[in-house]
Amino acid sequence: MFRILIANSKGGCGKTTLTTSLAGCYARSGKRTTLVDCDPQGSSLAWCGLRAAHLPPIHALASNDPTYGLSAGWLLRIPATTEVLLIDTPAGLRAHEFERFARHADVVLVPVVPSPIDLRATLAFLDLVRKLADVRSGRLRVALIANRLRERTNSARQLDATLDRLTQAAMIRVRDSQTYVGLSETGLSVFDDNGSQARSHRDDWAPLLQWLERRAGDLQPRGNVTPLPTRTLVS
């Protein structure tokens, strides 16, 4: 399976929106998708519980550790047929807690919002991430998602300038919109809803989906590469 970890020690940066949007996208593409909600608030798990029966299925489970992380034996609870695994983490992760999650991931997605306080906290978290041996070796790849951007604002420009110095993956940007809030109340993502408002936001996700597709392809045995079919979902 392709394992995607969504993490940031700063709360309120959009981890749940990122997790549920990707879950909706992969499920709609036909990938057997499992979501593990390790946040005690259980927001991603609650979103899955709101999904209507006719929507593409997403297998969801909560971490059975009531505080942080993934307790012993959690892998046994994931269906063997899972193709994409999404792990939504809690805020406030410390170094040893994050390392426990990172062991079970192929990529790490770090959402950050355009706020000086949030950005400062995220930069401290990124320093923690970069010290991991798997990140230094290139085994574990990291992407930054500039979340809830409002175009042509000073905060957006400052965030862009900072992230552009860090990594090319920081070019992934998701606009601020109440569309996500409205959809989440009924267990939907922008990839489940075919209304004009939802469709207008899909292009924002194209760079991230393409980056993930390349990372998944890198993990496949040579000569037997099956790309994740996501490109058609952002049109």
PDB file of C-alpha atoms in Angstrom:
ATOM      1  CA  MET A   1       0.000   0.000   0.000  1.00  0.00           C
ATOM      2  CA  PHE A   2       0.979   3.649  -0.455  1.00  0.00           C
ATOM      3  CA  ARG A   3       1.151   5.256   3.007  1.00  0.00           C
ATOM      4  CA  ILE A   4       0.510   8.989   3.401  1.00  0.00           C
ATOM      5  CA  LEU A   5       1.146  10.679   6.745  1.00  0.00           C
ATOM      6  CA  ILE A   6      -0.467  14.082   7.393  1.00  0.00           C
ATOM      7  CA  ALA A   7       1.314  15.868  10.222  1.00  0.00           C
ATOM      8  CA  ASN A   8       2.062  19.219  11.832  1.00  0.00           C
ATOM      9  CA  SER A   9       2.577  19.895  15.510  1.00  0.00           C
ATOM     10  CA  LYS A  10       0.522  23.081  15.137  1.00  0.00           C
ATOM     11  CA  GLY A  11      -3.221  22.611  15.528  1.00  0.00           C
ATOM     12  CA  GLY A  12      -5.757  24.248  13.243  1.00  0.00           C
ATOM     13  CA  CYS A  13      -3.608  24.079  10.112  1.00  0.00           C
ATOM     14  CA  GLY A  14      -6.013  21.951   8.076  1.00  0.00           C
ATOM     15  CA  LYS A  15      -4.782  18.379   8.599  1.00  0.00           C
ATOM     16  CA  THR A  16      -8.310  16.989   8.640  1.00  0.00           C
ATOM     17  CA  THR A  17      -9.346  18.852   5.477  1.00  0.00           C
ATOM     18  CA  LEU A  18      -6.234  17.569   3.729  1.00  0.00           C
ATOM     19  CA  THR A  19      -6.814  14.006   4.937  1.00  0.00           C
ATOM     20  CA  THR A  20     -10.491  13.835   4.023  1.00  0.00           C
ATOM     21  CA  SER A  21     -10.005  15.510   0.645  1.00  0.00           C
ATOM     22  CA  LEU A  22      -7.364  12.982  -0.346  1.00  0.00           C
ATOM     23  CA  ALA A  23      -9.470  10.118   0.998  1.00  0.00           C
ATOM     24  CA  GLY A  24     -12.397  11.263  -1.127  1.00  0.00           C
ATOM     25  CA  CYS A  25     -10.169  11.614  -4.174  1.00  0.00           C
ATOM     26  CA  TYR A  26      -8.574   8.184  -3.944  1.00  0.00           C
ATOM     27  CA  ALA A  27     -11.853   6.463  -3.121  1.00  0.00           C
ATOM     28  CA  ARG A  28     -13.517   8.026  -6.140  1.00  0.00           C
ATOM     29  CA  SER A  29     -10.612   6.938  -8.355  1.00  0.00           C
ATOM     30  CA  GLY A  30     -11.353   3.338  -7.373  1.00  0.00           C
ATOM     31  CA  LYS A  31      -8.469   2.867  -4.967  1.00  0.00           C
ATOM     32  CA  ARG A  32      -9.246   0.856  -1.851  1.00  0.00           C
ATOM     33  CA  THR A  33      -8.656   3.544   0.743  1.00  0.00           C
ATOM     34  CA  THR A  34      -8.185   3.298   4.507  1.00  0.00           C
ATOM     35  CA  LEU A  35      -8.082   6.275   6.859  1.00  0.00           C
ATOM     36  CA  VAL A  36      -6.585   6.000  10.352  1.00  0.00           C
ATOM     37  CA  ASP A  37      -7.576   8.869  12.662  1.00  0.00           C
ATOM     38  CA  CYS A  38      -5.022   9.224  15.450  1.00  0.00           C
ATOM     39  CA  ASP A  39      -6.289  12.585  16.674  1.00  0.00           C
ATOM     40  CA  PRO A  40      -8.246  12.305  19.950  1.00  0.00           C
ATOM     41  CA  GLN A  41     -10.763  14.783  18.485  1.00  0.00           C
ATOM     42  CA  GLY A  42     -11.690  12.199  15.850  1.00  0.00           C
ATOM     43  CA  SER A  43     -12.659  14.737  13.164  1.00  0.00           C
ATOM     44  CA  SER A  44     -11.629  12.588  10.186  1.00  0.00           C
ATOM     45  CA  LEU A  45     -13.392   9.571  11.652  1.00  0.00           C
ATOM     46  CA  ALA A  46     -16.554  11.636  12.204  1.00  0.00           C
ATOM     47  CA  TRP A  47     -16.395  12.824   8.573  1.00  0.00           C
ATOM     48  CA  CYS A  48     -16.254   9.235   7.361  1.00  0.00           C
ATOM     49  CA  GLY A  49     -19.267   8.426   9.528  1.00  0.00           C
ATOM     50  CA  LEU A  50     -21.290  11.107   7.734  1.00  0.00           C
ATOM     51  CA  ARG A  51     -20.664   9.705   4.259  1.00  0.00           C
ATOM     52  CA  ALA A  52     -23.757   8.443   2.461  1.00  0.00           C
ATOM     53  CA  ALA A  53     -23.939   4.788   1.483  1.00  0.00           C
ATOM     54  CA  HIS A  54     -23.878   5.524  -2.258  1.00  0.00           C
ATOM     55  CA  LEU A  55     -20.498   7.314  -2.074  1.00  0.00           C
ATOM     56  CA  PRO A  56     -17.237   5.488  -2.822  1.00  0.00           C
ATOM     57  CA  PRO A  57     -16.353   3.590   0.365  1.00  0.00           C
ATOM     58  CA  ILE A  58     -13.555   4.619   2.724  1.00  0.00           C
ATOM     59  CA  HIS A  59     -12.546   2.218   5.475  1.00  0.00           C
ATOM     60  CA  ALA A  60     -11.998   4.296   8.613  1.00  0.00           C
ATOM     61  CA  LEU A  61     -10.668   3.374  12.010  1.00  0.00           C
ATOM     62  CA  ALA A  62      -9.456   5.197  15.086  1.00  0.00           C
ATOM     63  CA  SER A  63      -6.121   4.640  16.718  1.00  0.00           C
ATOM     64  CA  ASN A  64      -6.731   2.464  19.735  1.00  0.00           C
ATOM     65  CA  ASP A  65      -4.274   4.565  21.705  1.00  0.00           C
ATOM     66  CA  PRO A  66      -6.402   7.112  23.603  1.00  0.00           C
ATOM     67  CA  THR A  67      -3.558   9.628  23.777  1.00  0.00           C
ATOM     68  CA  TYR A  68      -1.085   9.719  20.891  1.00  0.00           C
ATOM     69  CA  GLY A  69       0.096   7.465  18.190  1.00  0.00           C
ATOM     70  CA  LEU A  70      -0.384   3.997  16.901  1.00  0.00           C
ATOM     71  CA  SER A  71      -0.520   1.275  19.490  1.00  0.00           C
ATOM     72  CA  ALA A  72       0.974  -2.175  19.062  1.00  0.00           C
ATOM     73  CA  GLY A  73      -0.896  -4.309  16.547  1.00  0.00           C
ATOM     74  CA  TRP A  74      -2.576  -1.436  14.721  1.00  0.00           C
ATOM     75  CA  LEU A  75      -1.391  -2.753  11.355  1.00  0.00           C
ATOM     76  CA  LEU A  76      -3.453  -5.893  11.896  1.00  0.00           C
ATOM     77  CA  ARG A  77      -6.604  -3.748  11.823  1.00  0.00           C
ATOM     78  CA  ILE A  78      -5.926  -2.423   8.323  1.00  0.00           C
ATOM     79  CA  PRO A  79      -7.608  -4.437   5.540  1.00  0.00           C
ATOM     80  CA  ALA A  80      -5.075  -6.437   3.569  1.00  0.00           C
ATOM     81  CA  THR A  81      -6.562  -5.120   0.326  1.00  0.00           C
ATOM     82  CA  THR A  82      -5.806  -1.469   1.192  1.00  0.00           C
ATOM     83  CA  GLU A  83      -4.057   0.380  -1.630  1.00  0.00           C
ATOM     84  CA  VAL A  84      -3.854   3.859  -0.087  1.00  0.00           C
ATOM     85  CA  LEU A  85      -3.446   4.454   3.644  1.00  0.00           C
ATOM     86  CA  LEU A  86      -3.957   7.945   5.101  1.00  0.00           C
ATOM     87  CA  ILE A  87      -2.841   8.657   8.679  1.00  0.00           C
ATOM     88  CA  ASP A  88      -4.254  11.797  10.320  1.00  0.00           C
ATOM     89  CA  THR A  89      -2.136  12.793  13.324  1.00  0.00           C
ATOM     90  CA  PRO A  90      -2.863  14.892  16.419  1.00  0.00           C
ATOM     91  CA  ALA A  91      -1.449  18.340  17.128  1.00  0.00           C
ATOM     92  CA  GLY A  92       1.362  18.791  19.615  1.00  0.00           C
ATOM     93  CA  LEU A  93       3.534  15.946  18.374  1.00  0.00           C
ATOM     94  CA  ARG A  94       6.946  15.737  19.991  1.00  0.00           C
ATOM     95  CA  ALA A  95      10.017  14.282  18.300  1.00  0.00           C
ATOM     96  CA  HIS A  96       9.720  10.719  19.582  1.00  0.00           C
ATOM     97  CA  GLU A  97       5.965  10.678  18.881  1.00  0.00           C
ATOM     98  CA  PHE A  98       6.397  11.879  15.319  1.00  0.00           C
ATOM     99  CA  GLU A  99       9.119   9.312  14.717  1.00  0.00           C
ATOM    100  CA  ARG A 100       6.674   6.530  15.628  1.00  0.00           C
ATOM    101  CA  PHE A 101       4.308   7.733  12.914  1.00  0.00           C
ATOM    102  CA  ALA A 102       7.038   8.329  10.331  1.00  0.00           C
ATOM    103  CA  ARG A 103       8.147   4.694  10.481  1.00  0.00           C
ATOM    104  CA  HIS A 104       4.853   3.717   8.865  1.00  0.00           C
ATOM    105  CA  ALA A 105       4.826   6.308   6.047  1.00  0.00           C
ATOM    106  CA  ASP A 106       6.108   6.669   2.504  1.00  0.00           C
ATOM    107  CA  VAL A 107       5.473  10.422   2.332  1.00  0.00           C
ATOM    108  CA  VAL A 108       4.719  13.180   4.841  1.00  0.00           C
ATOM    109  CA  LEU A 109       2.366  16.044   4.008  1.00  0.00           C
ATOM    110  CA  VAL A 110       2.705  19.157   6.175  1.00  0.00           C
ATOM    111  CA  PRO A 111      -0.112  21.706   5.863  1.00  0.00           C
ATOM    112  CA  VAL A 112       0.604  25.292   6.908  1.00  0.00           C
ATOM    113  CA  VAL A 113      -1.677  28.327   6.993  1.00  0.00           C
ATOM    114  CA  PRO A 114      -0.667  31.956   6.222  1.00  0.00           C
ATOM    115  CA  SER A 115      -0.205  33.199   9.768  1.00  0.00           C
ATOM    116  CA  PRO A 116       3.148  34.315  11.226  1.00  0.00           C
ATOM    117  CA  ILE A 117       2.487  32.370  14.432  1.00  0.00           C
ATOM    118  CA  ASP A 118       1.484  29.216  12.558  1.00  0.00           C
ATOM    119  CA  LEU A 119       4.395  29.508  10.160  1.00  0.00           C
ATOM    120  CA  ARG A 120       6.872  29.886  13.024  1.00  0.00           C
ATOM    121  CA  ALA A 121       5.524  26.738  14.662  1.00  0.00           C
ATOM    122  CA  THR A 122       5.603  24.850  11.358  1.00  0.00           C
ATOM    123  CA  LEU A 123       9.233  25.803  10.700  1.00  0.00           C
ATOM    124  CA  ALA A 124      10.147  24.385  14.110  1.00  0.00           C
ATOM    125  CA  PHE A 125       8.267  21.203  13.239  1.00  0.00           C
ATOM    126  CA  LEU A 126      10.080  20.969   9.893  1.00  0.00           C
ATOM    127  CA  ASP A 127      13.411  21.155  11.692  1.00  0.00           C
ATOM    128  CA  LEU A 128      12.275  18.119  13.677  1.00  0.00           C
ATOM    129  CA  VAL A 129      11.207  16.310  10.494  1.00  0.00           C
ATOM    130  CA  ARG A 130      14.461  16.995   8.665  1.00  0.00           C
ATOM    131  CA  LYS A 131      16.510  15.387  11.436  1.00  0.00           C
ATOM    132  CA  LEU A 132      14.934  11.980  10.825  1.00  0.00           C
ATOM    133  CA  ALA A 133      17.322   9.516   9.216  1.00  0.00           C
ATOM    134  CA  ASP A 134      14.640   8.411   6.720  1.00  0.00           C
ATOM    135  CA  VAL A 135      14.152  12.005   5.573  1.00  0.00           C
ATOM    136  CA  ARG A 136      17.886  12.684   5.302  1.00  0.00           C
ATOM    137  CA  SER A 137      18.356   9.506   3.262  1.00  0.00           C
ATOM    138  CA  GLY A 138      15.509  10.383   0.898  1.00  0.00           C
ATOM    139  CA  ARG A 139      13.471   7.318   1.833  1.00  0.00           C
ATOM    140  CA  LEU A 140      10.732   9.487   3.335  1.00  0.00           C
ATOM    141  CA  ARG A 141       9.696  12.401   1.139  1.00  0.00           C
ATOM    142  CA  VAL A 142       8.095  15.587   2.500  1.00  0.00           C
ATOM    143  CA  ALA A 143       5.694  18.033   0.836  1.00  0.00           C
ATOM    144  CA  LEU A 144       4.397  21.322   2.200  1.00  0.00           C
ATOM    145  CA  ILE A 145       0.835  22.411   1.497  1.00  0.00           C
ATOM    146  CA  ALA A 146       0.081  26.115   1.745  1.00  0.00           C
ATOM    147  CA  ASN A 147      -3.467  25.857   3.045  1.00  0.00           C
ATOM    148  CA  ARG A 148      -6.381  28.328   3.222  1.00  0.00           C
ATOM    149  CA  LEU A 149      -4.650  30.857   1.010  1.00  0.00           C
ATOM    150  CA  ARG A 150      -6.360  34.107   0.130  1.00  0.00           C
ATOM    151  CA  GLU A 151      -4.881  35.377  -3.083  1.00  0.00           C
ATOM    152  CA  ARG A 152      -3.159  38.771  -3.228  1.00  0.00           C
ATOM    153  CA  THR A 153      -2.948  39.214   0.542  1.00  0.00           C
ATOM    154  CA  ASN A 154       0.227  40.105   2.417  1.00  0.00           C
ATOM    155  CA  SER A 155       0.036  36.942   4.506  1.00  0.00           C
ATOM    156  CA  ALA A 156      -0.206  34.771   1.386  1.00  0.00           C
ATOM    157  CA  ARG A 157       2.783  36.521  -0.198  1.00  0.00           C
ATOM    158  CA  GLN A 158       4.846  36.114   2.973  1.00  0.00           C
ATOM    159  CA  LEU A 159       3.962  32.445   3.186  1.00  0.00           C
ATOM    160  CA  ASP A 160       4.839  31.898  -0.468  1.00  0.00           C
ATOM    161  CA  ALA A 161       8.195  33.638  -0.053  1.00  0.00           C
ATOM    162  CA  THR A 162       9.099  31.511   2.969  1.00  0.00           C
ATOM    163  CA  LEU A 163       7.969  28.163   1.573  1.00  0.00           C
ATOM    164  CA  ASP A 164       9.533  28.745  -1.831  1.00  0.00           C
ATOM    165  CA  ARG A 165      12.922  28.907  -0.118  1.00  0.00           C
ATOM    166  CA  LEU A 166      12.331  25.560   1.552  1.00  0.00           C
ATOM    167  CA  THR A 167      11.234  23.145  -1.166  1.00  0.00           C
ATOM    168  CA  GLN A 168       9.724  22.916  -4.612  1.00  0.00           C
ATOM    169  CA  ALA A 169       6.877  20.901  -3.096  1.00  0.00           C
ATOM    170  CA  ALA A 170       5.807  24.098  -1.364  1.00  0.00           C
ATOM    171  CA  MET A 171       4.266  25.134  -4.683  1.00  0.00           C
ATOM    172  CA  ILE A 172       1.200  23.122  -3.637  1.00  0.00           C
ATOM    173  CA  ARG A 173      -1.453  25.659  -2.618  1.00  0.00           C
ATOM    174  CA  VAL A 174      -5.083  25.267  -1.573  1.00  0.00           C
ATOM    175  CA  ARG A 175      -7.344  28.341  -1.539  1.00  0.00           C
ATOM    176  CA  ASP A 176      -9.398  29.388   1.449  1.00  0.00           C
ATOM    177  CA  SER A 177     -13.064  28.579   0.874  1.00  0.00           C
ATOM    178  CA  GLN A 178     -16.229  27.829   2.815  1.00  0.00           C
ATOM    179  CA  THR A 179     -16.884  25.120   0.228  1.00  0.00           C
ATOM    180  CA  TYR A 180     -14.773  22.705   2.262  1.00  0.00           C
ATOM    181  CA  VAL A 181     -16.709  23.493   5.430  1.00  0.00           C
ATOM    182  CA  GLY A 182     -20.077  22.943   3.777  1.00  0.00           C
ATOM    183  CA  LEU A 183     -19.066  19.662   2.172  1.00  0.00           C
ATOM    184  CA  SER A 184     -17.475  18.270   5.317  1.00  0.00           C
ATOM    185  CA  GLU A 185     -20.777  18.591   7.179  1.00  0.00           C
ATOM    186  CA  THR A 186     -22.202  15.824   4.989  1.00  0.00           C
ATOM    187  CA  GLY A 187     -19.121  13.632   4.628  1.00  0.00           C
ATOM    188  CA  LEU A 188     -18.223  14.937   1.186  1.00  0.00           C
ATOM    189  CA  SER A 189     -15.008  16.174  -0.399  1.00  0.00           C
ATOM    190  CA  VAL A 190     -14.536  18.383  -3.440  1.00  0.00           C
ATOM    191  CA  PHE A 191     -13.977  15.148  -5.374  1.00  0.00           C
ATOM    192  CA  ASP A 192     -17.342  13.702  -4.356  1.00  0.00           C
ATOM    193  CA  ASP A 193     -19.427  16.739  -5.285  1.00  0.00           C
ATOM    194  CA  ASN A 194     -19.913  17.631  -8.949  1.00  0.00           C
ATOM    195  CA  GLY A 195     -21.325  21.087  -8.330  1.00  0.00           C
ATOM    196  CA  SER A 196     -19.578  24.054  -9.910  1.00  0.00           C
ATOM    197  CA  GLN A 197     -18.200  25.305  -6.588  1.00  0.00           C
ATOM    198  CA  ALA A 198     -16.533  21.995  -5.752  1.00  0.00           C
ATOM    199  CA  ARG A 199     -15.218  21.484  -9.288  1.00  0.00           C
ATOM    200  CA  SER A 200     -13.647  24.943  -9.270  1.00  0.00           C
ATOM    201  CA  HIS A 201     -11.351  23.899  -6.415  1.00  0.00           C
ATOM    202  CA  ARG A 202     -10.066  20.651  -7.895  1.00  0.00           C
ATOM    203  CA  ASP A 203      -7.327  22.326  -9.908  1.00  0.00           C
ATOM    204  CA  ASP A 204      -5.718  23.432  -6.633  1.00  0.00           C
ATOM    205  CA  TRP A 205      -5.080  19.788  -5.828  1.00  0.00           C
ATOM    206  CA  ALA A 206      -3.541  18.796  -9.170  1.00  0.00           C
ATOM    207  CA  PRO A 207       0.122  19.518  -8.242  1.00  0.00           C
ATOM    208  CA  LEU A 208      -0.196  17.542  -5.013  1.00  0.00           C
ATOM    209  CA  LEU A 209      -1.928  14.596  -6.684  1.00  0.00           C
ATOM    210  CA  GLN A 210       0.714  14.489  -9.400  1.00  0.00           C
ATOM    211  CA  TRP A 211       3.504  14.655  -6.816  1.00  0.00           C
ATOM    212  CA  LEU A 212       1.910  11.784  -4.893  1.00  0.00           C
ATOM    213  CA  GLU A 213       1.512   9.789  -8.081  1.00  0.00           C
ATOM    214  CA  ARG A 214       5.230  10.135  -8.793  1.00  0.00           C
ATOM    215  CA  ARG A 215       6.132   9.124  -5.250  1.00  0.00           C
ATOM    216  CA  ALA A 216       3.860   6.065  -5.443  1.00  0.00           C
ATOM    217  CA  GLY A 217       5.433   5.144  -8.770  1.00  0.00           C
ATOM    218  CA  ASP A 218       8.913   5.351  -7.235  1.00  0.00           C
ATOM    219  CA  LEU A 219       7.902   2.663  -4.748  1.00  0.00           C
ATOM    220  CA  GLN A 220       6.632   0.197  -7.354  1.00  0.00           C
ATOM    221  CA  PRO A 221       8.902  -2.612  -8.618  1.00  0.00           C
ATOM    222  CA  ARG A 222      10.400  -1.744 -11.985  1.00  0.00           C
ATOM    223  CA  GLY A 223       8.438  -3.147 -14.890  1.00  0.00           C
ATOM    224  CA  ASN A 224       5.275  -3.383 -12.819  1.00  0.00           C
ATOM    225  CA  VAL A 225       4.261   0.209 -12.176  1.00  0.00           C
ATOM    226  CA  THR A 226       0.571   0.925 -11.630  1.00  0.00           C
ATOM    227  CA  PRO A 227       0.113   4.704 -11.281  1.00  0.00           C
ATOM    228  CA  LEU A 228      -2.564   6.102  -9.012  1.00  0.00           C
ATOM    229  CA  PRO A 229      -5.402   7.200 -11.368  1.00  0.00           C
ATOM    230  CA  THR A 230      -5.966  10.706 -10.045  1.00  0.00           C
ATOM    231  CA  ARG A 231      -5.294  13.052 -12.944  1.00  0.00           C
ATOM    232  CA  THR A 232      -8.781  12.815 -14.398  1.00  0.00           C
ATOM    233  CA  LEU A 233     -10.296  13.842 -11.071  1.00  0.00           C
ATOM    234  CA  VAL A 234      -8.987  17.398 -11.149  1.00  0.00           C
ATOM    235  CA  SER A 235     -10.448  18.414 -14.471  1.00  0.00           C
TER     236      SER A 235
END
